Short mmCIF file of C-alpha atoms in Angstrom, two decimals:
data_model
loop_
_atom_site.label_atom_id
_atom_site.label_comp_id
_atom_site.label_asym_id
_atom_site.label_seq_id
_atom_site.Cartn_x
_atom_site.Cartn_y
_atom_site.Cartn_z
CA UNK I 440 7.44 -13.19 14.65
CA UNK I 441 10.65 -11.44 13.62
CA UNK I 442 13.88 -13.30 12.98
CA UNK I 443 17.33 -11.73 12.48
CA UNK I 444 18.03 -9.89 9.22
CA UNK I 445 18.73 -12.33 6.43
CA UNK I 446 16.02 -14.72 7.60
CA UNK I 447 12.37 -14.40 6.57
CA UNK I 448 9.57 -12.98 8.66
CA UNK I 449 6.43 -14.99 9.37
CA UNK I 450 2.95 -13.64 10.00
CA UNK I 451 0.02 -15.41 11.64
CA UNK I 452 -3.58 -14.31 11.36
CA UNK I 453 -4.31 -15.83 14.76
CA UNK I 454 -2.31 -18.02 17.15
CA UNK I 455 -4.23 -20.25 19.60
CA UNK I 456 -3.43 -19.09 23.13
CA UNK I 457 -2.20 -15.64 22.04
CA UNK I 458 -5.15 -13.19 21.99
CA UNK I 459 -3.28 -10.51 20.05
CA UNK I 460 -5.51 -7.50 19.36
CA UNK I 461 -8.24 -9.57 21.07
CA UNK I 462 -8.31 -12.24 18.33
CA UNK I 463 -9.18 -15.69 19.67
CA UNK I 464 -8.92 -19.01 17.82
CA UNK I 465 -8.79 -22.68 18.77
CA UNK I 466 -6.15 -25.21 17.74
CA UNK I 467 -7.34 -27.46 14.93
CA UNK I 468 -10.30 -25.28 13.97
CA UNK I 469 -10.42 -23.75 10.49
CA UNK I 470 -9.97 -19.99 10.50
CA UNK I 471 -11.76 -18.43 7.49
CA UNK I 472 -9.73 -15.23 7.72
CA UNK I 473 -6.46 -17.18 7.75
CA UNK I 474 -7.58 -19.26 4.78
CA UNK I 475 -8.41 -16.15 2.73
CA UNK I 476 -5.16 -14.33 3.48
CA UNK I 477 -3.12 -17.43 2.65
CA UNK I 478 -4.94 -17.79 -0.66
CA UNK I 479 -4.54 -14.06 -1.36
CA UNK I 480 -0.82 -14.18 -0.58
CA UNK I 481 -0.20 -17.07 -2.96
CA UNK I 482 -2.29 -15.47 -5.72
CA UNK I 483 -0.56 -12.10 -5.42
CA UNK I 484 2.93 -13.58 -5.60
CA UNK I 485 1.97 -15.58 -8.68
CA UNK I 486 0.56 -12.43 -10.30
CA UNK I 487 3.61 -10.32 -9.44
CA UNK I 488 5.94 -12.93 -10.94
CA UNK I 489 3.79 -13.19 -14.07
CA UNK I 490 3.80 -9.41 -14.60
CA UNK I 491 7.49 -8.81 -13.84
CA UNK I 492 6.73 -6.72 -10.75
CA UNK I 493 8.18 -9.11 -8.19
CA UNK I 494 11.33 -7.10 -7.46
CA UNK I 495 9.55 -4.03 -6.04
CA UNK I 496 7.94 -6.01 -3.21
CA UNK I 497 9.03 -8.51 -0.59
CA UNK I 498 8.59 -12.12 -1.66
CA UNK I 499 5.91 -14.18 0.13
CA UNK I 500 5.14 -17.87 0.52
CA UNK I 501 3.25 -20.24 2.79
CA UNK I 502 4.82 -22.89 5.03
CA UNK I 503 4.03 -24.83 8.19
CA UNK I 504 5.56 -23.50 11.40
CA UNK I 505 6.27 -25.54 14.50
CA UNK I 506 7.94 -23.91 17.49
CA UNK I 507 7.40 -21.69 20.51
CA UNK I 508 6.86 -17.97 20.89
CA UNK I 509 8.69 -16.56 23.92
CA UNK I 510 6.97 -14.79 26.78
CA UNK I 511 6.53 -11.08 26.24
CA UNK I 512 4.91 -11.17 22.79
CA UNK I 513 2.86 -7.98 22.19
CA UNK I 514 -0.91 -8.23 22.49
CA UNK I 515 -1.67 -4.55 21.94
CA UNK I 516 0.58 -1.49 21.57
CA UNK I 517 0.64 -1.24 25.38
CA UNK I 518 0.40 -4.86 26.60
CA UNK I 519 2.55 -8.00 26.37
CA UNK I 520 1.65 -11.66 26.92
CA UNK I 521 3.29 -13.08 30.06
CA UNK I 522 3.68 -16.72 28.97
CA UNK I 523 5.35 -18.60 26.09
CA UNK I 524 2.97 -19.98 23.44
CA UNK I 525 3.41 -23.12 21.31
CA UNK I 526 2.93 -22.69 17.55
CA UNK I 527 1.92 -25.48 15.15
CA UNK I 528 0.19 -24.01 12.09
CA UNK I 529 0.57 -22.41 8.66
CA UNK I 530 2.37 -19.09 8.48
CA UNK I 531 2.63 -16.37 5.84
CA UNK I 532 6.35 -15.86 5.18
CA UNK I 533 7.99 -12.79 3.66
CA UNK I 534 11.56 -12.18 2.59
CA UNK I 535 13.29 -9.49 4.68
CA UNK I 536 13.37 -5.96 3.31
CA UNK I 537 16.65 -4.11 3.73
CA UNK I 538 16.68 -0.83 5.61
CA UNK I 539 13.92 0.58 7.77
CA UNK I 540 10.29 1.56 7.38
CA UNK I 541 9.80 4.95 5.77
CA UNK I 542 7.94 6.09 8.90
CA UNK I 543 11.10 5.46 10.95
CA UNK I 544 13.27 7.07 8.28
CA UNK I 545 11.14 10.21 8.44
CA UNK I 546 11.61 10.43 12.20
CA UNK I 547 15.40 10.75 11.82
CA UNK I 548 17.34 13.96 11.28
CA UNK I 549 19.05 13.00 8.02
CA UNK I 550 16.64 10.28 6.90
CA UNK I 551 14.21 12.40 4.86
CA UNK I 552 16.99 13.53 2.50
CA UNK I 553 17.25 9.91 1.23
CA UNK I 554 13.93 10.44 -0.53
CA UNK I 555 15.67 12.65 -3.09
CA UNK I 556 17.71 9.64 -4.26
CA UNK I 557 15.02 6.95 -4.55
CA UNK I 558 15.42 5.41 -8.03
CA UNK I 559 12.71 6.81 -10.27
CA UNK I 560 11.87 3.46 -11.85
CA UNK I 561 11.13 2.02 -8.39
CA UNK I 562 8.64 4.77 -7.57
CA UNK I 563 6.80 4.30 -10.88
CA UNK I 564 6.90 0.52 -10.48
CA UNK I 565 5.50 0.82 -6.95
CA UNK I 566 2.64 2.95 -8.28
CA UNK I 567 1.87 0.42 -11.01
CA UNK I 568 2.06 -2.48 -8.54
CA UNK I 569 -0.32 -0.75 -6.13
CA UNK I 570 -2.77 0.15 -8.89
CA UNK I 571 -2.81 -3.14 -10.78
CA UNK I 572 -2.99 -5.26 -7.63
CA UNK I 573 -5.25 -2.86 -5.72
CA UNK I 574 -3.31 -1.73 -2.65
CA UNK I 575 -5.68 0.06 -0.29
CA UNK I 576 -3.30 0.81 2.56
CA UNK I 577 0.13 1.79 1.21
CA UNK I 578 1.43 4.13 3.89
CA UNK I 579 4.89 4.94 5.24
CA UNK I 580 4.98 1.92 7.58
CA UNK I 581 4.80 -0.66 4.81
CA UNK I 582 7.42 0.84 2.52
CA UNK I 583 11.03 0.09 3.46
CA UNK I 584 14.01 2.22 2.42
CA UNK I 585 17.64 1.06 2.52
CA UNK I 586 20.81 3.15 2.86
CA UNK I 587 21.05 3.47 -0.92
CA UNK I 588 17.48 4.83 -1.11
CA UNK I 589 16.06 1.65 -2.70
CA UNK I 590 12.46 0.99 -1.72
CA UNK I 591 10.60 -2.25 -1.10
CA UNK I 592 6.86 -2.79 -0.54
CA UNK I 593 5.91 -5.02 2.39
CA UNK I 594 2.73 -6.29 4.07
CA UNK I 595 0.95 -7.13 0.83
CA UNK I 596 -1.42 -9.93 1.86
CA UNK I 597 -4.52 -7.71 1.90
CA UNK I 598 -4.42 -6.62 -1.75
CA UNK I 599 -6.48 -7.55 -4.83
CA UNK I 600 -9.63 -6.07 -3.26
CA UNK I 601 -9.53 -8.10 -0.06
CA UNK I 602 -9.36 -5.01 2.13
CA UNK I 603 -12.72 -3.62 1.00
CA UNK I 604 -14.44 -6.85 -0.11
CA UNK I 605 -18.00 -7.35 1.07
CA UNK I 606 -19.95 -10.32 -0.32
CA UNK I 607 -22.73 -9.16 -2.60
CA UNK I 608 -23.35 -7.66 -6.00
CA UNK I 609 -20.13 -6.74 -7.78
CA UNK I 610 -21.67 -3.57 -9.17
CA UNK I 611 -23.04 -2.35 -5.83
CA UNK I 612 -20.10 -2.85 -3.49
CA UNK I 613 -16.56 -1.49 -3.27
CA UNK I 614 -14.41 -3.49 -5.67
CA UNK I 615 -11.01 -1.89 -5.20
CA UNK I 616 -10.31 1.11 -3.00
CA UNK I 617 -6.77 2.10 -4.04
CA UNK I 618 -4.93 4.24 -1.50
CA UNK I 619 -1.19 4.60 -2.00
CA UNK I 620 1.33 7.31 -1.23
CA UNK I 621 2.65 6.76 -4.78
CA UNK I 622 -0.70 7.38 -6.50
CA UNK I 623 -2.28 10.86 -6.73
CA UNK I 624 -5.99 11.30 -6.20
CA UNK I 625 -6.04 8.72 -3.40
CA UNK I 626 -6.41 9.26 0.34
CA UNK I 627 -2.84 8.37 1.33
CA UNK I 628 -1.16 10.48 -1.35
CA UNK I 629 -3.46 13.46 -0.81
CA UNK I 630 -2.94 13.62 2.94
CA UNK I 631 0.86 13.43 2.62
CA UNK I 632 1.23 15.65 -0.45
CA UNK I 633 1.46 18.85 1.59
CA UNK I 634 2.22 17.37 5.01
CA UNK I 635 5.05 18.87 7.07
CA UNK I 636 5.91 15.32 8.16
CA UNK I 637 9.25 14.01 6.87
CA UNK I 638 10.40 17.61 6.32
CA UNK I 639 7.66 18.00 3.73
CA UNK I 640 9.34 15.58 1.31
CA UNK I 641 6.78 12.78 1.06
CA UNK I 642 5.20 14.52 -1.91
CA UNK I 643 8.27 13.50 -3.94
CA UNK I 644 6.94 9.93 -3.93
CA UNK I 645 4.03 10.88 -6.17
CA UNK I 646 4.96 8.87 -9.26
CA UNK I 647 4.43 11.96 -11.45
CA UNK I 648 7.52 13.55 -9.87
CA UNK I 649 9.49 10.77 -11.59
CA UNK I 650 7.53 9.94 -14.75
CA UNK I 651 6.48 13.48 -15.64
CA UNK I 652 3.50 15.74 -14.87
CA UNK I 653 1.29 14.10 -17.52
CA UNK I 654 1.36 10.87 -15.51
CA UNK I 655 1.64 8.77 -18.67
CA UNK I 656 3.97 5.77 -18.48
CA UNK I 657 5.86 3.59 -20.94
CA UNK I 658 5.09 0.02 -19.88
CA UNK I 659 7.90 -2.52 -19.99
CA UNK I 660 7.34 -5.50 -22.34
CA UNK I 661 6.67 -8.16 -19.70
CA UNK I 662 4.13 -5.96 -17.95
CA UNK I 663 2.47 -5.10 -21.27
CA UNK I 664 2.26 -8.81 -22.09
CA UNK I 665 0.79 -9.58 -18.68
CA UNK I 666 -1.87 -6.87 -18.94
CA UNK I 667 -2.75 -8.01 -22.45
CA UNK I 668 -3.24 -11.52 -21.11
CA UNK I 669 -5.68 -10.23 -18.49
CA UNK I 670 -7.50 -8.14 -21.07
CA UNK I 671 -7.97 -11.06 -23.47
CA UNK I 672 -8.81 -13.66 -20.79
CA UNK I 673 -12.22 -14.08 -19.21
CA UNK I 674 -12.62 -13.26 -15.53
CA UNK I 675 -13.38 -16.94 -14.91
CA UNK I 676 -10.11 -17.98 -16.54
CA UNK I 677 -8.09 -15.41 -14.56
CA UNK I 678 -9.81 -16.56 -11.37
CA UNK I 679 -8.86 -20.17 -12.03
CA UNK I 680 -5.34 -19.55 -13.38
CA UNK I 681 -4.15 -17.47 -10.43
CA UNK I 682 -6.29 -19.01 -7.70
CA UNK I 683 -7.95 -15.75 -6.69
CA UNK I 684 -10.14 -15.83 -3.59
CA UNK I 685 -13.08 -14.18 -5.39
CA UNK I 686 -14.31 -13.99 -8.97
CA UNK I 687 -14.89 -10.30 -8.27
CA UNK I 688 -11.12 -9.88 -7.78
CA UNK I 689 -10.57 -11.27 -11.28
CA UNK I 690 -13.24 -8.98 -12.77
CA UNK I 691 -11.68 -5.95 -11.12
CA UNK I 692 -8.13 -6.94 -12.15
CA UNK I 693 -9.24 -7.48 -15.75
CA UNK I 694 -10.90 -4.05 -15.84
CA UNK I 695 -7.85 -2.21 -14.47
CA UNK I 696 -5.56 -4.03 -16.92
CA UNK I 697 -7.85 -3.22 -19.84
CA UNK I 698 -8.10 0.45 -18.86
CA UNK I 699 -4.35 0.76 -18.39
CA UNK I 700 -3.77 -0.55 -21.91
CA UNK I 701 -6.62 1.32 -23.59
CA UNK I 702 -6.52 4.78 -22.03
CA UNK I 703 -3.20 5.04 -20.16
CA UNK I 704 -2.34 5.30 -16.48
CA UNK I 705 -3.94 8.66 -15.51
CA UNK I 706 -7.30 7.88 -17.14
CA UNK I 707 -7.22 4.32 -15.77
CA UNK I 708 -6.72 5.75 -12.28
CA UNK I 709 -9.69 8.04 -12.78
CA UNK I 710 -11.92 5.21 -14.00
CA UNK I 711 -10.94 2.97 -11.10
CA UNK I 712 -11.77 5.68 -8.57
CA UNK I 713 -15.29 6.45 -9.81
CA UNK I 714 -17.03 4.18 -7.30
CA UNK I 715 -14.97 5.60 -4.42
CA UNK I 716 -15.84 9.10 -5.64
CA UNK I 717 -19.53 8.20 -5.63
CA UNK I 718 -19.21 7.05 -2.02
CA UNK I 719 -17.54 10.34 -1.13
CA UNK I 720 -20.31 12.47 -2.65
CA UNK I 721 -23.33 10.41 -1.56
CA UNK I 722 -22.43 8.81 1.76
CA UNK I 723 -20.17 11.26 3.57
CA UNK I 724 -21.43 11.86 7.14
CA UNK I 725 -22.53 15.36 8.12
CA UNK I 726 -19.18 16.28 9.70
CA UNK I 727 -17.37 15.37 6.44
CA UNK I 728 -19.79 16.95 3.92
CA UNK I 729 -18.27 20.47 4.10
CA UNK I 730 -14.98 19.06 2.74
CA UNK I 731 -16.29 16.77 0.01
CA UNK I 732 -14.78 17.47 -3.41
CA UNK I 733 -12.73 20.43 -2.23
CA UNK I 734 -9.04 20.80 -2.96
CA UNK I 735 -6.50 21.15 -0.17
CA UNK I 736 -6.29 24.95 -0.24
CA UNK I 737 -10.08 25.27 -0.22
CA UNK I 738 -10.33 23.68 3.22
CA UNK I 739 -9.32 25.91 6.16
CA UNK I 740 -6.88 24.28 8.62
CA UNK I 741 -8.75 22.71 11.55
CA UNK I 742 -8.97 19.53 13.58
CA UNK I 743 -11.92 18.52 11.38
CA UNK I 744 -9.69 18.81 8.32
CA UNK I 745 -7.09 16.60 9.99
CA UNK I 746 -9.76 13.95 10.56
CA UNK I 747 -11.12 14.25 7.03
CA UNK I 748 -7.82 13.73 5.24
CA UNK I 749 -7.49 10.26 6.79
CA UNK I 750 -11.18 9.29 6.36
CA UNK I 751 -11.17 5.77 4.95
CA UNK I 752 -14.80 5.12 3.99
CA UNK I 753 -13.87 6.55 0.60
CA UNK I 754 -10.32 6.46 -0.81
CA UNK I 755 -11.06 9.08 -3.48
CA UNK I 756 -9.55 12.54 -3.15
CA UNK I 757 -9.30 15.44 -5.64
CA UNK I 758 -6.49 15.16 -8.18
CA UNK I 759 -4.00 17.99 -7.61
CA UNK I 760 -0.55 18.83 -9.03
CA UNK I 761 2.42 16.96 -7.61
CA UNK I 762 4.56 18.68 -4.98
CA UNK I 763 8.06 17.58 -6.00
CA UNK I 764 10.32 19.90 -3.97
CA UNK I 765 12.64 20.49 -6.91
CA UNK I 766 13.37 16.76 -7.18
CA UNK I 767 15.48 15.69 -10.15
CA UNK I 768 14.26 12.22 -11.07
CA UNK I 769 16.98 9.58 -10.80
CA UNK I 770 16.74 7.39 -13.93
CA UNK I 771 20.44 6.42 -13.89
CA UNK I 772 21.03 2.70 -14.52
CA UNK I 773 17.29 1.97 -14.51
CA UNK I 774 16.50 -1.52 -15.88
CA UNK I 775 13.52 0.09 -17.65
CA UNK I 776 12.69 3.74 -18.33
CA UNK I 777 8.98 4.25 -17.70
CA UNK I 778 8.98 7.83 -19.00
CA UNK I 779 7.08 8.57 -22.19
CA UNK I 780 8.96 11.88 -22.39
CA UNK I 781 12.65 11.13 -21.87
CA UNK I 782 13.42 14.86 -21.64
CA UNK I 783 11.63 15.08 -18.29
CA UNK I 784 14.20 15.28 -15.49
CA UNK I 785 12.28 16.52 -12.47
CA UNK I 786 9.66 18.66 -10.85
CA UNK I 787 9.92 22.33 -9.98
CA UNK I 788 7.01 22.95 -7.60
CA UNK I 789 8.18 23.00 -3.99
CA UNK I 790 6.27 22.30 -0.81
CA UNK I 791 4.95 25.51 0.70
CA UNK I 792 4.89 24.24 4.27
CA UNK I 793 1.10 24.18 4.49
CA UNK I 794 -0.27 20.86 5.61
CA UNK I 795 -1.02 18.68 8.56
CA UNK I 796 1.63 17.69 11.02
CA UNK I 797 1.07 14.01 11.79
CA UNK I 798 0.76 13.54 15.53
CA UNK I 799 3.73 11.88 17.20
CA UNK I 800 2.99 9.77 20.24
CA UNK I 801 5.66 9.87 22.90
CA UNK I 802 7.85 6.88 23.63
CA UNK I 803 6.45 6.68 27.15
CA UNK I 804 2.90 6.32 25.83
CA UNK I 805 3.84 3.46 23.52
CA UNK I 806 6.11 1.51 25.87
CA UNK I 807 4.54 -1.96 26.38
CA UNK I 808 3.58 -3.21 29.79
CA UNK I 809 3.41 -6.90 30.70
CA UNK I 810 0.19 -8.41 31.99
CA UNK I 811 0.77 -10.44 35.11
CA UNK I 812 -0.39 -14.07 34.93
#
């Protein structure tokens, strides 16, 4: 449910009487999925506050909602619900993010040029946030950009490993499949790195375009203190202190924090991706096997390539140099300078125009239609 700018947004996992995306639930019955996302939302906000990363993302909280949804609420991208629906349940609230989604920004004529002015510290902080808290779906629709090029991360209730969690042995299942347009070597970054979409400028959001090609970062004191706390605490203590939904989430968080402190950001990213890499090399279906482990230029353009770049069963992709389009990193007035090499001012490698063009669906195809009662 969206409210006017300045008021928060509220999200429901399922609303009785509103079968959105074919989800059905009954009033008064416990919804396990809702319970997990509520717990995950509260844990993530507590963690972000503790680590000093709260300003890069929208703020979230849980509250009871009582009211009525008007007729015409969307059920699918092409269908609306014909009747009003009463609401009396818990909701996941988020503070509003200024500006528009990056996907909408990219569709405009002048919008893509704003990417050259995104504050460098925000890009690096977004990368750290997505790595530490395990964001597996950070794409252009859940990053907002305002008129001053400030960015804000939204839709964060599925982090900490929730997106890929499958009950079972911690060492035999996916623990944390990071995929973020800010983090190289992941599905989302790799597929946008050389994309023509957004005038070929999405590669500038690779955090290395702002921190330097080495990828090493200078952690701010509060974040360093937070990571040290995770490193020194047991997984059981982290699980209890922050109310995580699974002990496995605490184990995974502790490992990423320890690696980040011990070996630095690039090596920590590599360690965290090893399981996803194993999936890529051992479980890729036959139509994906020809592309496994190959760099972008080693794969001839084809419809199969377009399907492979967005394959989500493994979030690992080859690590390749950043495509920074001549960006000069904007560290002016940054509250913290994450660069280890303060002489670094920007990248020189430009996009060469080779890449996939993300398909654009016409307005007519996406216009909702109302189901008659």
